[in-house]
mmCIF file of C-alpha atoms in Angstrom:
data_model
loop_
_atom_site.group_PDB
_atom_site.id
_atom_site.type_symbol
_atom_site.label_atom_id
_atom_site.label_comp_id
_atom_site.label_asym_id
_atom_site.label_seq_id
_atom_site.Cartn_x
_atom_site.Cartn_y
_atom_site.Cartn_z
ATOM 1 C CA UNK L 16 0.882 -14.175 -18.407
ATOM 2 C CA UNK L 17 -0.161 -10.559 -18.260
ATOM 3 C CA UNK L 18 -2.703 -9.230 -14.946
ATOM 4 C CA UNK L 19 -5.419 -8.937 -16.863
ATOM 5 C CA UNK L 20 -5.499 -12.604 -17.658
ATOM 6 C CA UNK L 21 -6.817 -14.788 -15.155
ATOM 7 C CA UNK L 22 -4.369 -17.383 -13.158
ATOM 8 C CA UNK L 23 -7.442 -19.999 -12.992
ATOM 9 C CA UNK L 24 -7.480 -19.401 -9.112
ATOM 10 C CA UNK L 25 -8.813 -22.869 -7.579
ATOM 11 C CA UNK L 26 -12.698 -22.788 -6.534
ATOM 12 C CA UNK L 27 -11.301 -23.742 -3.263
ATOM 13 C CA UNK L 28 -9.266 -20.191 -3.309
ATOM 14 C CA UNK L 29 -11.859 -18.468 -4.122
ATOM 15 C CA UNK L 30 -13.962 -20.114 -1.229
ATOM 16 C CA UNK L 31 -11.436 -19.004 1.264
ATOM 17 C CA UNK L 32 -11.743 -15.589 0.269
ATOM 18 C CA UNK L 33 -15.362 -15.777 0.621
ATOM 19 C CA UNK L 34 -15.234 -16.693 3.959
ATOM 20 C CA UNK L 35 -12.850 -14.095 4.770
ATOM 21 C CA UNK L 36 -14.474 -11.455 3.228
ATOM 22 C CA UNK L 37 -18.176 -13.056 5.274
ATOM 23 C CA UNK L 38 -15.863 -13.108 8.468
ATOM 24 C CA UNK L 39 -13.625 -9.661 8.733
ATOM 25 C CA UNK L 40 -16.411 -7.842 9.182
ATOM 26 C CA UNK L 41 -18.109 -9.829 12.005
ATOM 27 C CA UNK L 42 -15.231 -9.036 14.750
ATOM 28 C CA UNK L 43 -16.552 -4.968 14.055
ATOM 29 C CA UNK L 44 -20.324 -4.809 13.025
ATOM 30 C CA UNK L 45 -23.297 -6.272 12.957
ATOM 31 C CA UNK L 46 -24.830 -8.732 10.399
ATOM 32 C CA UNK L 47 -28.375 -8.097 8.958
ATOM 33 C CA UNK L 48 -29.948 -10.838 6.778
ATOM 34 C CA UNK L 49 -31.845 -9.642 3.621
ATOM 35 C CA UNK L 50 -32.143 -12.904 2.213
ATOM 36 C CA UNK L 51 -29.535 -13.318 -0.618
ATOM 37 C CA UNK L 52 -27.683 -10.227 0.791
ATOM 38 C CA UNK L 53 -26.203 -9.418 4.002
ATOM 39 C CA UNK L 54 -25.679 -5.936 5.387
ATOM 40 C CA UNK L 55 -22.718 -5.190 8.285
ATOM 41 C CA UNK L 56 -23.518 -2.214 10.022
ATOM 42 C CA UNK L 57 -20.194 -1.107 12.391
ATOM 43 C CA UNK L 58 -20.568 -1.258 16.037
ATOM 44 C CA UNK L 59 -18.863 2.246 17.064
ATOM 45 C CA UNK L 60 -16.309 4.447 15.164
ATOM 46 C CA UNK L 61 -14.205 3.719 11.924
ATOM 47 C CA UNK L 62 -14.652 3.130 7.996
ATOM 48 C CA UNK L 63 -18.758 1.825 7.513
ATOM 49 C CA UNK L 64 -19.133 -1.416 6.169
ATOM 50 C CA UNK L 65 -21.182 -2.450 3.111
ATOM 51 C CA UNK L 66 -23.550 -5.158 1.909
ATOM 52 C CA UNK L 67 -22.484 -8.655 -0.014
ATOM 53 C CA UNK L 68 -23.006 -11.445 -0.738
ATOM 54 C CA UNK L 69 -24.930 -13.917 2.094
ATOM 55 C CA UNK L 70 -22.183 -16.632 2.270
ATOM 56 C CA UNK L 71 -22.848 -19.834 0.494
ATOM 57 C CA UNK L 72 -26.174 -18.431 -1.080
ATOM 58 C CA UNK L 73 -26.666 -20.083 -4.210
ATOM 59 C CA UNK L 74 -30.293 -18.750 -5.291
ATOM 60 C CA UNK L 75 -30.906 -15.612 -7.247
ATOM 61 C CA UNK L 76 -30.186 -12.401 -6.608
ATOM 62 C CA UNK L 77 -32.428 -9.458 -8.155
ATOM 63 C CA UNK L 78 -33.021 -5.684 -8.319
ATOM 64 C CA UNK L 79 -35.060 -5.453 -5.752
ATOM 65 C CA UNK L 80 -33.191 -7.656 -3.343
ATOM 66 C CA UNK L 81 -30.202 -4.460 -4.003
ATOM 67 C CA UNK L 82 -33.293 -2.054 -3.725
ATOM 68 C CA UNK L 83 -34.524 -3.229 0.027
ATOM 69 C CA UNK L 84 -31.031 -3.167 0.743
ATOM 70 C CA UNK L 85 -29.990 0.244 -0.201
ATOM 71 C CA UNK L 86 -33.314 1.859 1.534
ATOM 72 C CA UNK L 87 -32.202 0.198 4.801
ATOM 73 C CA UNK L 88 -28.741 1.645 4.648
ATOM 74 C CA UNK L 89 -30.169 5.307 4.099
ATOM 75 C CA UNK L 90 -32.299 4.699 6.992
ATOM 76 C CA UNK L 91 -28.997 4.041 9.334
ATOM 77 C CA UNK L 92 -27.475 7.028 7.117
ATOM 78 C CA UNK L 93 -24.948 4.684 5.903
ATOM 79 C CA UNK L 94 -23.320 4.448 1.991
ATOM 80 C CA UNK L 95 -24.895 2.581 0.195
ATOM 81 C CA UNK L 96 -22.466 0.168 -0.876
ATOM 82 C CA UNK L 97 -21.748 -3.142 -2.175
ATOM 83 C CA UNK L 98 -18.775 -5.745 -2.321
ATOM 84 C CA UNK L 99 -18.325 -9.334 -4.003
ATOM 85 C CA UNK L 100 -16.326 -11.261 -6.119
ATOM 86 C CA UNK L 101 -17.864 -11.778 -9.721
ATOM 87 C CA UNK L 102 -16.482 -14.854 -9.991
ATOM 88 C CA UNK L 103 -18.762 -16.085 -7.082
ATOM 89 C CA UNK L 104 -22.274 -14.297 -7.319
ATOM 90 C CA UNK L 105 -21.993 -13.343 -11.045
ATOM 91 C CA UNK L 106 -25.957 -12.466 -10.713
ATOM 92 C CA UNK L 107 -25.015 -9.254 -8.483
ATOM 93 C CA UNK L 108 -23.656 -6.941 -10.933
ATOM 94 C CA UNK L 109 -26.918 -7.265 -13.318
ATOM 95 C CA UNK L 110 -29.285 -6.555 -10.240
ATOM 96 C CA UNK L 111 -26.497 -4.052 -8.575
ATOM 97 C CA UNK L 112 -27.103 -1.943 -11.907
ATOM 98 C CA UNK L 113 -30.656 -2.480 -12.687
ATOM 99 C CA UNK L 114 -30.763 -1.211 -9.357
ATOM 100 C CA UNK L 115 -29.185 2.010 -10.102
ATOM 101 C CA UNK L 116 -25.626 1.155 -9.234
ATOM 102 C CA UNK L 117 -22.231 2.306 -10.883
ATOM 103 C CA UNK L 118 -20.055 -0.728 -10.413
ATOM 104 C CA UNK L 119 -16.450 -0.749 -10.535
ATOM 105 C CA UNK L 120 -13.995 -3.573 -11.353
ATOM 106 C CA UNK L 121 -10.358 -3.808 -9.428
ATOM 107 C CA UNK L 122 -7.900 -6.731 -10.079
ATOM 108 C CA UNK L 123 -8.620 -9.403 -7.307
ATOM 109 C CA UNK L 124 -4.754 -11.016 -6.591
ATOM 110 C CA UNK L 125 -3.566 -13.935 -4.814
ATOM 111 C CA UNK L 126 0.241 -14.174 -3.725
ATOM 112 C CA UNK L 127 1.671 -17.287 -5.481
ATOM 113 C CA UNK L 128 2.920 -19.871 -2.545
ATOM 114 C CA UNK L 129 6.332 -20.044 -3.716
ATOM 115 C CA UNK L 130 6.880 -16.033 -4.084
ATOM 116 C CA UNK L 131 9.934 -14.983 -2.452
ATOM 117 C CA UNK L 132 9.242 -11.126 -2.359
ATOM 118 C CA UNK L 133 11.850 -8.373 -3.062
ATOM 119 C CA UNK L 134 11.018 -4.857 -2.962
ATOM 120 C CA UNK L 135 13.397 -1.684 -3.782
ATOM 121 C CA UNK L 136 15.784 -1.078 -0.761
ATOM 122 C CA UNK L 137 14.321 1.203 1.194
ATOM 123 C CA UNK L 138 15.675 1.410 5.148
ATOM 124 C CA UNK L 139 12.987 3.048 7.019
ATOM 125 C CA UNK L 140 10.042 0.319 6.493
ATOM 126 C CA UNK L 141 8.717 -0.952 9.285
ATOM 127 C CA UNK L 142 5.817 -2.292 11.500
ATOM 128 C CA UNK L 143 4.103 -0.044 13.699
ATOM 129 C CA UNK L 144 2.750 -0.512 17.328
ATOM 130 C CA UNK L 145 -0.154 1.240 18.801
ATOM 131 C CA UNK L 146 2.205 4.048 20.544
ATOM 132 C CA UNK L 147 4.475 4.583 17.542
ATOM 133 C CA UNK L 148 4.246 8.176 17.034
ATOM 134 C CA UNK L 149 4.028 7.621 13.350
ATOM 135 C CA UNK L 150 0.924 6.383 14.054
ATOM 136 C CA UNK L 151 -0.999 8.889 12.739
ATOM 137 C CA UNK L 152 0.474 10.011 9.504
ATOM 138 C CA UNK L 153 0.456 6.289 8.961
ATOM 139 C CA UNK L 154 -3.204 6.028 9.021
ATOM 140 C CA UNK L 155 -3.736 9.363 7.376
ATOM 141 C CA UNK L 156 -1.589 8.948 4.327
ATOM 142 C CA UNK L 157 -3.313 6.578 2.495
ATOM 143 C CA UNK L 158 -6.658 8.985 2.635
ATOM 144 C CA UNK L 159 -4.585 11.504 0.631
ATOM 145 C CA UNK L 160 -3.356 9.151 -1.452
ATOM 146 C CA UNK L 161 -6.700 7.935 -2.988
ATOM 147 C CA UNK L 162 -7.890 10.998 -3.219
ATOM 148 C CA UNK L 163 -5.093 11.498 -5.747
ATOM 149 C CA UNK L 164 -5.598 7.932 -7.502
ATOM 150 C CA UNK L 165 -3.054 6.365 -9.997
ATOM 151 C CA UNK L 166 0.461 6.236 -9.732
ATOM 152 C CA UNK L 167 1.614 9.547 -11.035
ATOM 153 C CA UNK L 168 3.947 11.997 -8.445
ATOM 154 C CA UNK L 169 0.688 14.410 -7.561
ATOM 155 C CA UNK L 170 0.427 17.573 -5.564
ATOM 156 C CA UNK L 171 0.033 16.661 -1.953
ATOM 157 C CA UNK L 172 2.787 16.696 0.106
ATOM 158 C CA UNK L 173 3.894 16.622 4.163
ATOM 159 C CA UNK L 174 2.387 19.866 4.412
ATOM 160 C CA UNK L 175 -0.982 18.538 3.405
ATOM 161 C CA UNK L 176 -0.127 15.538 5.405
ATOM 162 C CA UNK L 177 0.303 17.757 8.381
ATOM 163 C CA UNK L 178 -2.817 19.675 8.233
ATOM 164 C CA UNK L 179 -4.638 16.267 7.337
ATOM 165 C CA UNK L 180 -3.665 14.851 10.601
ATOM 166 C CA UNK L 181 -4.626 18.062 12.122
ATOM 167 C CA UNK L 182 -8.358 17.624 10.654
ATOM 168 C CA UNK L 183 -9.010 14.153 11.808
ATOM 169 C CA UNK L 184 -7.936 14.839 15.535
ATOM 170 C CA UNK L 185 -11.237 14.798 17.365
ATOM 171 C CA UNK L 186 -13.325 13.250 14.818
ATOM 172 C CA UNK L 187 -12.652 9.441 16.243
ATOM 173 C CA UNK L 188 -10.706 8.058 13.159
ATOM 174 C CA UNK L 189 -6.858 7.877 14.515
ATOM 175 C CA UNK L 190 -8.468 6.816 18.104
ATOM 176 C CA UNK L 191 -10.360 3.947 16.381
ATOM 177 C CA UNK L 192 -7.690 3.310 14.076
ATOM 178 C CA UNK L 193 -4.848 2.918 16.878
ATOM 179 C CA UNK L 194 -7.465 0.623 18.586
ATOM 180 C CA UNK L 195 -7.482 -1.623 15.865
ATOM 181 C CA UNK L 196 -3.659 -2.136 16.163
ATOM 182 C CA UNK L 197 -3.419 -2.370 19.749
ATOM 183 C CA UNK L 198 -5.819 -5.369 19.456
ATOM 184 C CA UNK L 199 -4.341 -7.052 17.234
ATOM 185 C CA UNK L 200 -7.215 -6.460 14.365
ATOM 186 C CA UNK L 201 -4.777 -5.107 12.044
ATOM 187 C CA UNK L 202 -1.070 -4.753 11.329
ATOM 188 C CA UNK L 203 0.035 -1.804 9.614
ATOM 189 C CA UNK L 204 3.790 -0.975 8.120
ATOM 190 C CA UNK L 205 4.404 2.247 6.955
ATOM 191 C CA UNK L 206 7.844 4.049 5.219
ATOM 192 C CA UNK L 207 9.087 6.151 7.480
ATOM 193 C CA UNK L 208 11.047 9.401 6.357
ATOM 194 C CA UNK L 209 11.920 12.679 9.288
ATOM 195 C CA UNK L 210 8.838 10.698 12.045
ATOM 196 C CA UNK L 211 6.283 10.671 8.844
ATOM 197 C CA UNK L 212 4.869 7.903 6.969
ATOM 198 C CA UNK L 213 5.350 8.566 3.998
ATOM 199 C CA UNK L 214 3.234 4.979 2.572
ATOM 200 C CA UNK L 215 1.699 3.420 4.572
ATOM 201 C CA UNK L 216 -0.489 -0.328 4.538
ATOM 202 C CA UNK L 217 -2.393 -2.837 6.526
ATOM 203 C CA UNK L 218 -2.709 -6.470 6.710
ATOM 204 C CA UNK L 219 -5.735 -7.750 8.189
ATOM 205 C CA UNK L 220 -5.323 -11.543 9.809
ATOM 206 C CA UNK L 221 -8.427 -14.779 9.926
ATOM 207 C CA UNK L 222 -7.114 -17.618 10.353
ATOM 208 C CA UNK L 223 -4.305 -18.666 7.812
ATOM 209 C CA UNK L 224 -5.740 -15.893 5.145
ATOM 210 C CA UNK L 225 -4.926 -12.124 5.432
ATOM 211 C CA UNK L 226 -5.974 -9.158 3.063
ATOM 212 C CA UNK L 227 -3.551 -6.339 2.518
ATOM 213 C CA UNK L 228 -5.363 -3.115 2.088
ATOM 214 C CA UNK L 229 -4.961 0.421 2.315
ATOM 215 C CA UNK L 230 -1.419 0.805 0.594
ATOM 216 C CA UNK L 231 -1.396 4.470 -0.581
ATOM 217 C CA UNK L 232 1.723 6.607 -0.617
ATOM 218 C CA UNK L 233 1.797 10.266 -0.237
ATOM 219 C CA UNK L 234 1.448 11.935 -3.865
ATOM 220 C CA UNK L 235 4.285 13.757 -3.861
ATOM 221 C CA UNK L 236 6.412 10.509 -2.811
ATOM 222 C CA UNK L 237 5.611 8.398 -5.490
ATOM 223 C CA UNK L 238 8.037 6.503 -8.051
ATOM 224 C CA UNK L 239 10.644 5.309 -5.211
ATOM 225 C CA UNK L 240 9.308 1.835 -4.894
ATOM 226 C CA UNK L 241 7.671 2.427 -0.996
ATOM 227 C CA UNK L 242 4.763 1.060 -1.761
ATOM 228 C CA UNK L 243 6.512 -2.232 -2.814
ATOM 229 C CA UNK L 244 8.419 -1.864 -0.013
ATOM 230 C CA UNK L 245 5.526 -1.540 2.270
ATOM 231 C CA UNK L 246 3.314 -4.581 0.897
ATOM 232 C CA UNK L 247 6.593 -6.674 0.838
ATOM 233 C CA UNK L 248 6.989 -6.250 4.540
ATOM 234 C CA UNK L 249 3.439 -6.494 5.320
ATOM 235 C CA UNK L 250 3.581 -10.189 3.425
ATOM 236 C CA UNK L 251 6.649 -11.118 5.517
ATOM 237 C CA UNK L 252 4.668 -10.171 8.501
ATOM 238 C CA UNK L 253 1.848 -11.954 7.611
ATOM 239 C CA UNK L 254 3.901 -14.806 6.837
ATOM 240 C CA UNK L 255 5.272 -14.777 9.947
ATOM 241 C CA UNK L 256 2.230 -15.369 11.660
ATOM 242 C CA UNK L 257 1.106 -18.510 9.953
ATOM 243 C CA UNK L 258 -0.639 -16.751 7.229
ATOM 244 C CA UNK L 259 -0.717 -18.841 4.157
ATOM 245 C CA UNK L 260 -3.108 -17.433 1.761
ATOM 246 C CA UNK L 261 -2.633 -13.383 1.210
ATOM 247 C CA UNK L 262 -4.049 -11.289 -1.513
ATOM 248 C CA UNK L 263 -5.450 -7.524 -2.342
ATOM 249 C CA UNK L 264 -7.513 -6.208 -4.878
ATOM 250 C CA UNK L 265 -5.897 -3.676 -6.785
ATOM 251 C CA UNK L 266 -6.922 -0.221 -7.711
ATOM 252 C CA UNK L 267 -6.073 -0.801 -11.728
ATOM 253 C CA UNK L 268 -4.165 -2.636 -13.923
ATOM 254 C CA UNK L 269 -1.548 -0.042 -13.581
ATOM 255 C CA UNK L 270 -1.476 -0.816 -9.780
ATOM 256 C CA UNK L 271 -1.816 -4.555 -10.227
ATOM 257 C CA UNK L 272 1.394 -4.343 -12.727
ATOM 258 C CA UNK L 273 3.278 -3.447 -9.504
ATOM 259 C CA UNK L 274 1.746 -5.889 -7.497
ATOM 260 C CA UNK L 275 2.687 -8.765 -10.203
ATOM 261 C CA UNK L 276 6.199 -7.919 -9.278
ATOM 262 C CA UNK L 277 5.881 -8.773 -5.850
ATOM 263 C CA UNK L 278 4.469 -12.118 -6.935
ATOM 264 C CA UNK L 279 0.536 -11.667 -6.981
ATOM 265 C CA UNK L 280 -1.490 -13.158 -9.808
ATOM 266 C CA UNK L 281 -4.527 -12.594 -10.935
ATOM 267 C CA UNK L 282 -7.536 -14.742 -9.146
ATOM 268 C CA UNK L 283 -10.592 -12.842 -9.999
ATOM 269 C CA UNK L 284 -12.212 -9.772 -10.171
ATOM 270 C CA UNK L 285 -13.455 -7.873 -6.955
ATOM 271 C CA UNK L 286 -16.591 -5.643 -7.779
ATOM 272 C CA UNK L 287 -17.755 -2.291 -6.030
ATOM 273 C CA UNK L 288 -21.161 -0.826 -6.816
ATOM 274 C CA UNK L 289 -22.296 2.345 -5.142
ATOM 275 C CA UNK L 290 -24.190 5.433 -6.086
ATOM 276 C CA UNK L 291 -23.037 7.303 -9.148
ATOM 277 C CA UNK L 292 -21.390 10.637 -8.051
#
């Protein structure tokens, strides 16, 4: 089976990730109810939230439903953003673009039960506590990393790393993200090269289901199998901790290729609608 074919994920799968996706946002923001949608707005500093889904709504969704939606999140001068699963509310993505949304489509992957990960050797992998001074990079990298999307060796290096770092000191962002670790909100693992992460990732914990997100790897450091190495020790961690369902959504198929090596399958397919631009 290639990614792009389904694995025929279970409904009850598919329900768990629901409810995780209704729940990680709950510990951080505020829920507002706009009938078949609900809108988390964050409570202090970090990455803003988005609208989805209300959990187990079953009704319709329309245009303006999306519309009433997106005029209260430019009234808290928020994006205006959306997340679901298509699988779930297939009814979104017609009223998310009648609405004047661009929506994207990313790979939505499960990790099989019986994978027994193995990523490339690489030594310096580890998990990082909330006074590692790798810290920082670690939460920085993956910013420069989408900015350069795909998996081709790209232009930024340590340098840009460096001055990256530099930028965000003061703005709130490594504070709130070093928070998030010392409570025990997120786990992150990063590839460490000369005290810099060069790749870095998070797992984020409910229950017995945990979402890896964020892997990105410094542009200039791709094609030496750290962001393999990164997820695979973020799924041991998880593991570790009683986690029994983990997944991601992938940027591409070219990124969920890589991921199928680790043992993820395809389950779905995660949807993003925003404004075009």
């Amino acid at each position: 089976m290639t990614v792009t074919e389904d694995s025929g994920a279970s409904p009850d799968v598919l329900d768990l990730i629901e409810r995780y996706y209704d729940a990680v946002p709950r510990r951080e923001a505020r829920a507002e109810d706009h009938g078949p949608l609900t809108l988390f707005v964050r409570e202090g500093e970090g990455w803003p939230f988005y609208a989805r889904p209300a959990f187990g709504w079953s009704g319709p969704v329309r245009a303006g439903d999306v519309l009433r939606v997106r005029d209260r999140q430019r009234e808290l001068g928020i994006p205006e953003s959306f997340e679901w699963v298509a699988e779930t509310t297939p009814a979104l993505r017609a009223a998310a673009e009648e609405a004047g949304l661009v929506v994207h489509e990313h790979p939505l992957m499960v990790l099989g039960t019986d994978a027994a990960p193995v990523a490339p050797a690489y030594p310096a992998v580890r998990v990082l506590e909330a006074d590692d001074p790798v810290l920082p990079s670690a939460l920085v990298v993956p910013h420069l990393a989408f900015a350069e999307p795909g998996t081709r060796v790209g232009a930024a290096g340590t340098a840009d790393l460096a001055e990256a770092i530099l930028a965000r000191a003061g703005d709130g962002s490594l504070e709130s993200g070093t928070a998030r670790v010392r409570a025990g909100l997120t786990v992150l693992a990063a590839a460490v090269e000369d005290g810099t992460a060069l790749c870095a990732g998070q797992h984020n914990q409910v229950g017995e289901v945990s979402e890896i997100v964020g892997v990105g790897t410094l542009p200039a450091a791709r094609r030496r199998g750290l962001a393999l190495a990164v997820t695979a020790a973020l799924i041991a961690d998880a593991r570790s901790r009683g986690v029994k369902t983990v997944f991601l959504s992938a940027g591409d198929e070219d990124v969920a290729r890589i991921y199928a090596r680790l043992g993820f399958r395809r389950a779905g397919t995660a949807l993003i609608a925003e404004p075009a631009g």
